[in-house]
């Protein structure tokens, strides 16, 4: 008989030596207090940050009706001070803050805390010289190079609000984000390197700036040395400006509730939301979860493979690790360049202790073959992390056994752009882990599962994941659209924060995330709004209607399946399908590339004309259409043709 796989993985005695919380009882005691006495709990933890003044009246204030809340309002601090200056003062000046591992293996660079502070102060002065003041937005469109980290910390230092746009996004996506936040300064580069290839960046910026925006100054990092067009009076080189800048820049004293950054994310509507995070609550959340998720210990080398263009990079390459005084590794390249062993070569080279990546990457590594891993000495690894998508138990076990050598716990961290930091995750030393479960809530998080109608689910039943109250790092609003924030997060199930995810809770109270229940598709862990792809398709001259749904994908978790109807005068052809795919890539970016486009005569619709995506999802996923509830449809006969034409 086949052996049943193990379902529980306790931390080893060796691991417990590094664990900050080494028993379930300790976790439970702290957790219970965080729920019963949040103000006392977080009020004490606020001492983990350095403040100019702790002048808050109330640790937490919540105006439920307006969906507005504050943490530590009236307290004054600076995030860049907390990430840099205090460590330089406290004996870490010669400790590596940032290790940059370039696309080419022989071009790494390390910045100590003192060096990083030096660069950050200089760039803060560059921003000031361009007229950037407290509260101004700075758009950032940079590849994974150290200047990206320097730029964000410089913004934080002078109280400017950064808004990073992932460098893989298209011109149009960049344009929408830059215009929405009204940035007058944009920081970018001539290009980037990925897998030995040049990636165009400045060309896309130039194209974007042909349209009307508020951008007056573009600061350009020279990364590739490619020939690019620089616009006189608008574009300046990073190096030229840095050469003129003083290395002393005092920190702005920011209120705990001032905005630190915006980060746009996709939701159910066609318009990405500028999620707003503030100073103190965000930083405290990122720092503490970083410490606990990975049991970070001084001297560890920590590597998160995300891009700083996403929230994972903000919280767990930059702010969390640096607030903690950690050494964080930043990687410019890709896992298969110069060969499939690159990730492991990096782990071996830097003796990485903590490795944090996404299930898509883990599935790819598994497919590439164990031999690439076994070639390298990975014994420095102590703990592993997973983020961004559900990790299936099989893949979890492979990660545990082959990458972690059977000794490293895996922190399956569940959270979102809006939550700012991890909200459900296993504390690796506190209790045994179950492969595929994100396990238990972090301090201050009260998860509940409810049915679509708001009633509670039974143990083990799939429901919608909601959270009972705001926690310090929760997003405060959506830029310029508080109404959207209220409607999306706090008013779907009044009194609760709605995550948009489905989950179930088992008999031990452990949580298993099952994925989005709204029209958000997760391709390789990247959130893509179905509505955004639909809007891109409809903007093509040939498309009358479009409906976009997820289908399961072996490597990327989900892929994009698209149904379109064509306008009169257009006919289906291979060329047209190719053109539509190129069009989506141009409008949204390569991450939104549809895997399949099915041209249909009609879409399934309700009497009021609403497209029934639930049905399309089943058909795209391979259903034969026989078990579908078609009672809501005007014309149930459309189903047959949809099934027949499936690609
Ligand atoms: O669906 C959940 C999934 O990623 C979504 C959040 O995406 P984003 O805001 O881009 O942030 C990604 C990095 C945190 C969630 O709504 N998700 C994130 N982490 C997990 C996850 N799904 C399952 N397990 C996770 N550990």
XYZ file of C-alpha atoms and ligand atoms in Angstrom:
673
model
C 0.000 0.000 0.000
C 1.265 3.503 -0.815
C 2.557 5.356 2.217
C 0.316 8.237 3.317
C 2.235 11.502 3.112
C 2.960 13.225 6.399
C 0.386 15.887 7.250
C 2.174 17.690 10.072
C 5.700 19.039 10.238
C 6.867 20.179 13.679
C 9.912 22.447 13.999
C 13.103 20.587 14.944
C 14.839 21.041 18.308
C 17.626 22.752 16.400
C 15.173 25.189 14.830
C 13.615 26.046 18.163
C 16.911 27.633 19.202
C 16.336 30.449 16.724
C 12.574 30.767 17.144
C 11.321 34.032 18.646
C 8.125 32.285 19.676
C 8.883 28.666 20.425
C 5.590 27.257 21.650
C 1.921 27.385 20.844
C 1.180 28.637 24.374
C 3.423 31.669 23.892
C 1.796 32.463 20.570
C -1.694 32.029 22.000
C -1.005 34.215 25.000
C 0.311 37.083 22.874
C -2.429 36.610 20.281
C -5.236 36.631 22.848
C -3.908 39.803 24.382
C -3.658 41.447 20.924
C -7.372 40.794 20.456
C -8.596 41.629 23.954
C -6.414 44.662 24.499
C -5.226 45.903 21.106
C -4.342 49.351 22.400
C -2.196 48.026 25.213
C -0.619 45.409 22.960
C 0.301 47.714 20.072
C 1.002 50.649 22.357
C 3.822 48.632 23.951
C 5.110 47.334 20.623
C 5.338 50.892 19.307
C 8.522 51.121 21.408
C 10.157 48.972 18.762
C 10.250 52.077 16.563
C 12.183 55.285 17.215
C 9.928 58.320 17.645
C 10.541 62.047 17.806
C 7.485 62.170 20.012
C 4.855 59.682 21.060
C 2.217 62.355 21.223
C -0.814 60.236 20.447
C -3.984 60.525 22.536
C -5.284 57.157 21.504
C -3.330 54.248 20.081
C -6.270 53.329 17.867
C -9.244 55.321 16.732
C -11.967 53.913 14.504
C -14.794 55.851 12.896
C -16.791 52.864 11.703
C -19.363 54.882 9.821
C -16.790 56.674 7.704
C -14.532 53.612 7.458
C -11.631 55.667 8.734
C -9.213 54.644 11.430
C -5.869 55.758 12.779
C -3.032 54.188 14.740
C -0.695 56.300 16.856
C -2.035 59.546 15.328
C -0.118 62.499 16.726
C 3.084 60.450 17.129
C 6.026 61.766 15.093
C 8.680 59.651 13.409
C 10.576 59.126 10.174
C 10.630 55.830 8.323
C 14.029 56.360 6.721
C 15.461 57.178 10.167
C 14.024 53.916 11.470
C 15.428 51.945 8.544
C 18.889 53.545 8.470
C 20.085 56.203 10.917
C 19.171 54.363 14.084
C 21.065 51.269 12.978
C 24.121 53.325 12.027
C 24.015 54.836 15.517
C 23.477 51.482 17.179
C 26.513 49.638 15.887
C 25.355 48.373 12.484
C 27.132 50.980 10.360
C 29.488 48.410 8.852
C 26.847 45.707 8.544
C 25.543 44.935 5.071
C 22.097 46.453 4.635
C 21.603 45.657 0.957
C 23.286 43.049 -1.196
C 22.688 43.602 -4.877
C 23.058 40.506 -7.018
C 23.048 41.646 -10.629
C 21.722 39.819 -13.667
C 25.311 38.944 -14.567
C 26.683 36.716 -11.789
C 29.981 38.548 -11.350
C 28.563 42.001 -10.735
C 27.273 42.086 -7.203
C 27.484 45.142 -4.955
C 26.975 45.522 -1.231
C 25.862 48.597 0.686
C 26.500 48.790 4.404
C 23.998 50.685 6.538
C 26.347 53.707 6.545
C 26.768 53.597 2.759
C 23.061 53.237 2.132
C 22.341 56.174 4.416
C 24.910 58.239 2.524
C 23.270 57.492 -0.840
C 19.766 58.022 0.496
C 20.618 61.429 1.916
C 22.186 62.495 -1.355
C 19.204 61.394 -3.372
C 16.825 63.023 -0.902
C 18.657 66.272 -1.640
C 18.360 65.632 -5.380
C 14.598 65.283 -4.983
C 14.477 68.494 -2.955
C 16.478 70.307 -5.628
C 13.761 69.320 -8.099
C 11.154 70.956 -5.914
C 9.815 67.791 -4.248
C 8.238 68.608 -0.902
C 6.501 66.751 1.864
C 3.275 65.185 0.590
C 4.279 65.392 -3.102
C 4.043 62.185 -5.097
C 7.097 60.744 -6.813
C 6.464 58.108 -9.483
C 9.098 55.393 -9.718
C 9.512 53.155 -12.754
C 12.754 51.310 -12.181
C 14.043 47.775 -12.607
C 15.447 45.835 -9.632
C 18.560 47.926 -9.029
C 19.793 49.495 -5.763
C 18.713 52.964 -6.921
C 15.137 51.760 -6.522
C 15.659 51.123 -2.804
C 17.629 54.356 -2.435
C 14.888 56.340 -4.136
C 12.091 55.002 -1.925
C 14.013 55.611 1.286
C 14.891 59.111 0.064
C 11.197 59.842 -0.511
C 10.402 58.578 2.991
C 13.151 60.788 4.400
C 11.671 64.017 3.060
C 8.046 62.968 3.474
C 7.353 62.566 -0.238
C 4.903 59.826 -1.210
C 6.355 57.220 -3.556
C 4.281 55.418 -6.089
C 6.181 52.552 -7.681
C 5.007 51.146 -10.983
C 6.315 47.644 -11.744
C 8.815 48.026 -14.594
C 7.126 45.223 -16.534
C 3.961 47.286 -16.935
C 3.145 48.801 -20.292
C 3.136 52.463 -21.256
C -0.622 52.694 -20.752
C -0.576 51.150 -17.290
C 2.257 53.494 -16.356
C 0.367 56.464 -17.724
C -2.818 55.701 -15.784
C -0.915 55.319 -12.522
C 1.240 58.426 -13.005
C -1.763 60.569 -13.908
C -3.923 59.280 -11.062
C -1.392 60.234 -8.400
C -0.403 63.544 -10.046
C 3.353 62.967 -9.779
C 5.541 65.844 -10.973
C 8.782 63.876 -10.708
C 9.405 60.458 -12.227
C 12.465 58.352 -11.450
C 13.403 55.794 -14.077
C 16.338 54.227 -15.933
C 17.581 53.938 -19.476
C 16.774 50.238 -19.395
C 17.233 47.056 -17.434
C 18.846 43.635 -17.692
C 16.951 40.372 -17.434
C 18.419 37.059 -18.374
C 21.214 38.708 -20.375
C 18.772 40.766 -22.419
C 18.189 44.525 -22.450
C 14.742 45.625 -21.352
C 13.501 48.938 -22.653
C 12.344 51.348 -19.986
C 13.071 54.923 -21.048
C 11.443 54.333 -24.437
C 8.195 53.494 -22.655
C 8.539 56.580 -20.459
C 9.089 58.798 -23.501
C 6.056 57.311 -25.180
C 3.976 57.885 -22.070
C 5.094 61.498 -21.772
C 3.873 62.273 -25.260
C 0.520 62.434 -23.529
C -0.488 65.082 -21.016
C 0.705 64.412 -17.445
C 1.912 66.546 -14.508
C 5.475 65.233 -14.871
C 8.024 68.056 -15.084
C 11.241 66.238 -14.228
C 12.481 62.773 -15.123
C 15.534 61.477 -13.271
C 17.227 58.704 -15.250
C 19.569 56.053 -13.837
C 22.118 54.794 -16.346
C 21.895 51.021 -16.067
C 22.380 49.589 -19.543
C 24.124 52.444 -21.359
C 21.750 52.015 -24.301
C 21.211 54.936 -26.619
C 18.089 56.698 -25.418
C 16.353 59.971 -26.105
C 16.731 62.504 -23.281
C 14.417 65.488 -23.444
C 16.201 68.722 -22.647
C 14.723 70.703 -19.739
C 12.869 67.634 -18.520
C 15.270 64.688 -18.262
C 18.371 64.604 -16.054
C 20.843 61.838 -15.259
C 20.821 60.366 -11.752
C 24.645 60.385 -11.562
C 24.983 64.037 -12.590
C 22.492 65.104 -9.964
C 24.006 62.900 -7.251
C 27.446 64.373 -7.947
C 26.095 67.814 -7.031
C 24.101 66.738 -3.967
C 25.136 67.105 -0.334
C 25.305 63.870 1.688
C 23.489 65.438 4.623
C 19.730 65.600 4.601
C 17.794 65.871 7.850
C 14.663 63.762 8.236
C 11.205 65.274 8.057
C 9.217 64.638 11.230
C 6.184 62.828 9.897
C 2.919 62.136 11.640
C 2.257 58.429 12.166
C -0.773 58.802 9.900
C 0.840 60.737 7.037
C 0.930 58.786 3.800
C 4.137 56.838 3.182
C 3.346 55.412 -0.228
C 0.763 54.477 -2.819
C 0.783 51.208 -4.643
C -1.706 50.483 -7.382
C -3.415 47.132 -7.465
C -6.101 45.489 -9.545
C -9.567 44.857 -8.273
C -12.916 43.938 -9.746
C -13.260 47.213 -11.653
C -11.268 48.230 -14.708
C -9.444 50.953 -12.777
C -6.453 50.034 -10.594
C -6.705 51.386 -7.064
C -3.958 53.471 -5.465
C -3.760 51.709 -2.108
C -2.633 54.170 0.586
C -0.265 53.114 3.368
C 0.795 55.352 6.217
C 3.986 55.600 8.249
C 4.030 54.017 11.676
C 1.415 51.272 11.545
C 2.753 50.043 8.229
C 6.369 50.019 9.350
C 5.603 48.321 12.639
C 3.552 45.635 10.864
C 6.211 44.999 8.216
C 9.022 44.841 10.766
C 7.317 42.547 13.253
C 5.932 40.133 10.710
C 9.343 40.004 9.056
C 10.910 39.108 12.398
C 8.326 36.466 13.257
C 7.660 34.900 9.863
C 11.312 34.035 9.440
C 12.625 34.175 13.004
C 15.159 36.643 11.742
C 18.368 36.695 13.783
C 21.218 39.214 13.482
C 23.804 37.967 11.034
C 21.286 36.178 8.822
C 21.343 36.773 5.094
C 17.782 37.161 3.947
C 16.593 36.882 0.362
C 13.136 37.633 -0.982
C 12.910 37.051 -4.737
C 9.983 39.428 -5.367
C 10.218 42.662 -7.339
C 10.000 45.935 -5.410
C 7.313 46.894 -7.931
C 4.906 44.750 -5.872
C 3.916 44.963 -2.225
C 6.059 41.958 -1.298
C 9.130 43.887 -2.358
C 8.034 47.014 -0.484
C 7.367 45.228 2.796
C 9.821 42.328 2.668
C 12.797 43.449 0.605
C 12.829 46.981 1.854
C 10.902 48.267 4.844
C 10.471 45.190 7.070
C 14.067 43.925 6.854
C 15.679 47.365 7.054
C 13.564 48.456 10.017
C 14.780 45.276 11.716
C 18.441 46.016 10.866
C 18.679 42.943 8.650
C 20.767 42.180 5.572
C 18.475 41.998 2.571
C 19.461 40.600 -0.803
C 18.021 42.079 -3.974
C 18.220 40.149 -7.252
C 17.979 41.778 -10.654
C 17.842 38.647 -12.782
C 15.835 35.534 -13.515
C 16.043 31.945 -12.206
C 17.300 30.443 -15.471
C 20.168 32.745 -16.387
C 22.982 31.966 -17.023
C 21.612 28.502 -16.194
C 18.855 26.793 -14.230
C 20.956 26.722 -11.086
C 21.159 30.503 -10.647
C 18.980 30.746 -7.544
C 20.941 28.031 -5.785
C 24.232 29.470 -6.842
C 23.160 32.713 -5.126
C 22.087 30.855 -1.981
C 25.430 29.070 -1.895
C 27.476 32.178 -2.687
C 25.942 34.394 0.019
C 25.142 31.568 2.453
C 21.531 32.653 2.504
C 19.702 31.796 5.733
C 16.167 32.777 4.761
C 14.737 32.253 1.265
C 11.317 33.680 0.414
C 9.641 33.120 -2.960
C 6.330 32.417 -4.719
C 4.659 29.078 -5.531
C 4.956 29.778 -9.273
C 8.727 29.969 -8.895
C 8.738 26.834 -6.730
C 6.691 24.917 -9.328
C 9.110 26.060 -12.028
C 12.123 24.953 -9.998
C 10.537 21.582 -9.413
C 9.884 21.146 -13.112
C 13.447 22.099 -13.971
C 14.729 19.124 -11.987
C 16.246 18.386 -8.598
C 19.737 18.030 -10.058
C 20.073 21.839 -10.282
C 19.468 22.095 -6.589
C 21.480 19.109 -5.468
C 24.556 20.512 -7.251
C 24.742 23.323 -4.713
C 25.406 23.471 -1.012
C 22.208 24.856 0.511
C 22.963 23.942 4.111
C 22.986 27.616 5.134
C 19.183 27.742 4.721
C 17.255 27.799 7.997
C 13.740 28.770 7.008
C 11.797 29.069 3.756
C 8.893 31.275 2.764
C 6.067 31.156 0.255
C 3.829 34.032 -0.806
C 1.256 35.233 -3.284
C -0.750 32.121 -4.140
C -1.961 28.976 -2.490
C 0.811 26.393 -2.444
C -0.452 22.888 -2.972
C 0.663 20.259 -0.453
C 2.656 18.292 -2.976
C 4.696 21.303 -4.019
C 5.061 22.272 -0.354
C 6.587 18.858 0.447
C 8.957 19.090 -2.476
C 10.106 22.567 -1.344
C 10.528 21.265 2.194
C 12.463 18.135 1.273
C 14.553 19.150 -1.722
C 15.247 22.851 -1.169
C 15.048 22.847 2.619
C 16.764 19.480 3.030
C 13.987 18.419 5.409
C 15.194 20.824 8.103
C 13.653 24.212 7.249
C 10.122 25.158 8.270
C 8.091 26.905 5.548
C 6.309 30.143 6.298
C 3.304 30.212 3.962
C 2.481 33.885 4.365
C -0.972 35.041 3.370
C -1.598 38.759 2.890
C -2.369 41.430 0.287
C -1.273 44.827 -1.010
C -4.016 46.278 1.172
C -3.027 44.467 4.356
C 0.496 45.911 4.219
C 2.014 42.955 6.029
C 1.358 39.250 6.639
C -1.977 38.538 8.257
C -2.185 34.739 8.298
C 0.995 32.717 8.516
C 2.589 29.880 10.461
C 4.998 31.093 13.118
C 7.663 28.541 12.229
C 8.778 27.691 15.752
C 5.424 27.865 17.490
C 3.608 24.769 16.231
C 3.740 22.052 13.550
C 2.862 23.101 10.031
C 0.408 21.530 7.636
C 1.461 21.596 3.981
C -0.844 23.943 2.062
C -2.254 25.808 5.044
C -1.363 29.409 5.905
C -2.236 28.290 9.461
C -3.026 30.976 12.033
C -3.634 34.717 12.287
C -0.901 37.154 13.174
C -1.362 39.368 16.222
C -4.370 41.659 16.005
C -5.999 39.757 13.130
C -9.403 38.177 13.748
C -10.325 36.080 10.726
C -13.834 34.750 10.226
C -15.374 32.739 7.422
C -18.812 33.577 6.151
C -21.102 32.477 3.351
C -21.995 34.771 0.477
C -25.065 35.951 2.407
C -22.987 36.834 5.467
C -23.962 33.822 7.622
C -21.119 31.944 9.359
C -19.760 28.821 7.666
C -19.443 25.477 9.401
C -16.038 24.025 10.263
C -14.329 22.753 7.149
C -16.706 24.526 4.770
C -15.396 26.928 2.186
C -16.406 30.533 2.821
C -15.319 34.110 2.313
C -12.500 35.353 4.430
C -13.288 38.509 6.383
C -11.440 40.193 9.254
C -13.050 41.768 12.236
C -11.213 45.039 12.743
C -8.464 47.188 11.377
C -4.864 46.392 12.332
C -1.931 48.826 12.260
C -0.646 48.123 8.718
C -4.055 47.989 7.048
C -4.465 50.359 4.067
C -6.226 53.542 5.117
C -7.939 54.493 1.886
C -7.719 54.451 -1.897
C -5.993 57.506 -3.365
C -8.611 60.074 -4.335
C -11.399 57.549 -3.897
C -12.424 56.825 -0.325
C -15.805 55.728 -1.617
C -14.187 52.910 -3.575
C -12.229 51.907 -0.466
C -15.385 51.757 1.642
C -17.335 49.820 -0.931
C -14.607 47.333 -1.721
C -13.332 46.501 1.733
C -15.687 47.535 4.536
C -19.201 47.622 3.113
C -19.516 44.304 1.297
C -19.985 42.674 4.708
C -20.622 45.630 7.016
C -18.377 45.682 10.044
C -15.776 43.434 8.425
C -12.803 43.903 6.141
C -13.461 41.749 3.078
C -10.346 40.155 1.612
C -11.898 39.006 -1.665
C -10.505 35.528 -0.945
C -12.140 32.221 -0.254
C -10.874 29.964 2.533
C -11.829 27.217 4.922
C -10.968 26.639 8.537
C -10.289 23.108 9.733
C -11.170 21.585 13.094
C -7.914 22.906 14.620
C -8.772 26.440 13.546
C -6.111 26.404 10.811
C -6.857 28.365 7.677
C -6.588 27.098 4.115
C -6.773 29.856 1.485
C -8.528 28.688 -1.670
C -8.150 31.776 -3.903
C -10.068 34.824 -5.079
C -13.840 34.853 -5.081
C -14.073 38.095 -7.070
C -13.104 38.844 -10.654
C -9.419 39.007 -9.915
C -7.142 36.527 -11.658
C -3.842 35.509 -10.118
C -1.278 34.776 -12.819
C 2.001 33.698 -11.257
C 0.800 35.413 -8.080
C 0.202 38.725 -9.853
C -3.219 40.211 -9.445
C -4.924 41.010 -12.710
C -8.416 42.420 -12.805
C -10.585 40.604 -15.360
C -12.159 43.988 -16.074
C -8.788 45.519 -16.965
C -8.089 42.873 -19.602
C -11.650 43.169 -20.894
C -11.288 46.952 -21.193
C -8.040 46.457 -23.114
C -9.705 44.029 -25.524
C -12.717 46.244 -26.077
C -10.417 49.134 -26.944
C -9.363 47.157 -30.040
C -11.275 48.122 -33.161
C -12.520 44.593 -33.838
C -13.916 43.644 -30.430
C -17.543 44.168 -29.476
C -17.600 42.380 -26.109
C -15.097 40.513 -23.978
C -15.260 38.265 -20.942
C -12.137 37.156 -19.143
C -11.936 34.242 -16.709
C -9.171 32.245 -15.009
C -8.254 28.676 -15.936
C -5.937 26.472 -13.873
C -2.307 26.477 -14.999
C 0.253 23.901 -13.949
C 3.054 26.406 -13.357
C 1.443 29.820 -12.956
C -1.477 28.717 -10.802
C -3.955 30.488 -13.058
C -3.911 31.659 -16.653
C -6.167 34.031 -18.586
C -8.889 32.633 -20.842
C -10.748 35.137 -22.964
C -14.056 35.057 -24.806
C -14.668 37.802 -27.362
C -17.411 38.699 -29.786
C -16.419 40.671 -32.869
C -17.897 43.796 -34.401
C -19.642 43.615 -37.738
C -17.175 43.394 -40.596
C -14.523 41.461 -38.639
C -13.873 37.758 -38.914
C -12.009 35.302 -36.776
C -8.512 34.507 -38.005
C -5.198 33.444 -36.549
C -3.777 36.891 -37.324
C -6.586 38.628 -35.498
C -6.122 36.471 -32.398
C -2.399 37.231 -32.439
C -3.129 40.908 -32.852
C -5.486 40.866 -29.866
C -2.871 39.186 -27.706
C -0.284 41.793 -28.700
C -2.827 44.492 -28.014
C -3.436 43.296 -24.428
C 0.305 43.053 -23.803
C 0.692 46.613 -24.994
C -2.259 47.983 -23.046
C -1.749 46.190 -19.737
C 1.658 44.513 -19.894
C 3.106 41.069 -20.622
C 1.871 39.689 -17.274
C -1.682 39.960 -18.603
C -1.035 37.994 -21.812
C -4.119 35.858 -22.526
C -3.312 32.175 -22.847
C -6.368 31.586 -25.000
C -8.744 33.736 -27.014
C -11.973 32.104 -28.093
C -14.016 34.058 -30.608
C -17.723 33.421 -30.093
C -20.978 34.617 -31.659
C -22.673 35.254 -28.358
C -21.880 35.360 -24.665
C -24.148 33.916 -21.981
C -26.128 36.799 -20.508
C -28.861 37.452 -17.994
C -32.054 39.256 -18.953
C -30.524 42.485 -17.743
C -27.581 41.951 -20.097
C -24.975 40.921 -17.524
C -22.399 38.413 -18.735
C -22.487 35.286 -16.550
C -18.825 34.663 -15.837
C -19.574 31.762 -13.512
C -20.685 29.758 -16.556
C -17.763 30.898 -18.690
C -15.357 29.879 -15.958
C -16.736 26.330 -15.993
C -16.652 26.095 -19.783
C -13.123 27.486 -20.042
C -12.016 25.050 -17.338
C -13.162 22.082 -19.447
C -16.758 21.521 -18.373
C -19.132 19.949 -20.880
C -21.866 22.437 -20.029
C -24.294 19.722 -18.929
C -24.294 20.405 -15.178
C -24.601 24.183 -15.482
C -27.435 26.131 -13.940
C -28.547 28.129 -16.965
C -31.838 29.347 -15.532
C -30.639 32.957 -15.344
C -29.755 33.083 -19.048
C -31.820 34.765 -21.737
C -30.747 32.110 -24.175
C -29.386 28.853 -22.679
C -28.708 27.617 -26.223
C -25.506 29.658 -26.447
C -23.799 27.110 -24.173
C -23.485 24.395 -26.818
C -21.541 26.609 -29.209
C -19.268 27.842 -26.426
C -18.369 24.282 -25.397
C -17.867 23.201 -28.996
C -15.603 26.127 -29.802
C -13.434 25.743 -26.716
C -9.705 26.069 -27.462
O -5.543 35.798 -3.350
C -4.620 36.093 -2.339
C -3.218 35.819 -2.865
O -2.753 37.053 -3.371
C -3.721 38.079 -3.180
C -3.049 39.373 -2.863
O -2.309 39.781 -3.971
P -1.373 41.048 -3.890
O -2.129 42.176 -3.293
O -0.796 41.255 -5.227
O -0.258 40.641 -2.881
C 0.535 39.539 -3.192
C 1.546 39.339 -2.114
C 0.998 39.304 -0.766
C -4.574 37.585 -2.053
O -5.841 38.201 -2.049
N -2.296 35.342 -1.816
C -1.308 36.038 -1.231
N -0.616 35.245 -0.381
C -1.184 34.026 -0.413
C -2.266 34.086 -1.324
N -3.047 33.027 -1.553
C -2.778 31.896 -0.875
N -1.757 31.757 -0.009
C -0.929 32.786 0.251
N 0.090 32.629 1.091
